[in-house]
Amino acid sequence: MLRALASKNDFTEVCSLSHGTVCNETVAASRSQFLDVKALHRAADLAPNSYIQPTLTDVLLGRGRHFQEFPGNIAFRAYLEDRTDEYDKADNAGKSTLTQRIVRSFYAAGTRFLRLSAPANGIPSWEEANSQEVCRKVSQCYRSARRKEKKDICRLNKKNVTR
């Protein structure tokens, strides 16, 4: 279970062992927990008065680093990257079916897809995205992964040519 760390001092305290040495595995796990808590705080700060607040397993829809680095988004992208070949080989109908199956599996696991909304009163709040928005998000992630892969291949080719 994730233990909330109030400050960087807590992070350092968790990392230190009784003999005054620091174990690399402990540091990695503690740092990960610290970053997860930090991400939750950032997400909560975006809509502090919202009835719905993101958890670590939620996927946040939006642009920018805060959304990209949110733990649920990282896990979501990793899941999709493992299935890129299957998506690329499918025809349009197959891609649609695969996208819907992926969305259903995330919903079944308890993942929520949240987006930030700004109602008329101007106070932002988190709300659950509808299935159509989520399917668009999955498709967009696959397209982004394909672009990134092409960019990486081009970068490798340039390196090999200049050597």
Coordinates of N, CA and C in Angstrom, one line a residue, residues 5 11-17 21-35:
L5 N 3.8 10.3 2.0 CA 5.0 11.0 2.6 C 4.8 12.5 2.5
F11 N 10.9 11.4 2.9 CA 11.5 10.6 1.8 C 12.9 10.2 2.2
T12 N 13.7 11.1 2.7 CA 15.1 10.8 3.2 C 15.1 9.8 4.3
E13 N 14.1 10.1 5.3 CA 14.0 9.2 6.4 C 13.7 7.8 6.0
V14 N 12.8 7.6 5.1 CA 12.4 6.3 4.6 C 13.5 5.6 4.0
C15 N 14.4 6.4 3.3 CA 15.5 5.8 2.5 C 16.6 5.3 3.4
S16 N 16.8 5.9 4.6 CA 17.9 5.6 5.4 C 17.6 4.3 6.2
L17 N 18.7 3.5 6.3 CA 18.5 2.3 7.0 C 19.2 2.5 8.4
T21 N 23.4 3.4 6.2 CA 23.6 3.2 4.8 C 22.3 3.3 4.1
V22 N 22.3 3.4 2.8 CA 21.1 3.5 2.0 C 21.1 2.4 1.0
C23 N 20.0 1.6 1.0 CA 19.8 0.5 0.1 C 19.3 1.0 -1.2
N24 N 19.8 0.6 -2.3 CA 19.4 1.1 -3.6 C 17.9 0.8 -3.9
E25 N 17.5 -0.5 -3.5 CA 16.1 -0.9 -3.7 C 15.2 0.0 -2.9
T26 N 15.6 0.3 -1.7 CA 14.7 1.1 -0.8 C 14.6 2.5 -1.4
V27 N 15.7 3.0 -1.8 CA 15.7 4.4 -2.4 C 14.8 4.4 -3.6
A28 N 14.9 3.4 -4.5 CA 14.1 3.4 -5.7 C 12.6 3.3 -5.4
A29 N 12.3 2.4 -4.5 CA 10.9 2.2 -4.1 C 10.4 3.5 -3.4
S30 N 11.1 4.0 -2.5 CA 10.7 5.2 -1.7 C 10.6 6.4 -2.6
R31 N 11.5 6.5 -3.6 CA 11.5 7.6 -4.5 C 10.2 7.5 -5.4
S32 N 9.9 6.3 -5.8 CA 8.7 6.1 -6.6 C 7.5 6.4 -5.8
Q33 N 7.4 6.0 -4.6 CA 6.3 6.4 -3.7 C 6.2 7.9 -3.5
F34 N 7.3 8.5 -3.3 CA 7.3 10.0 -3.1 C 6.8 10.7 -4.4
L35 N 7.3 10.2 -5.6 CA 6.8 10.8 -6.8 C 5.3 10.6 -7.1

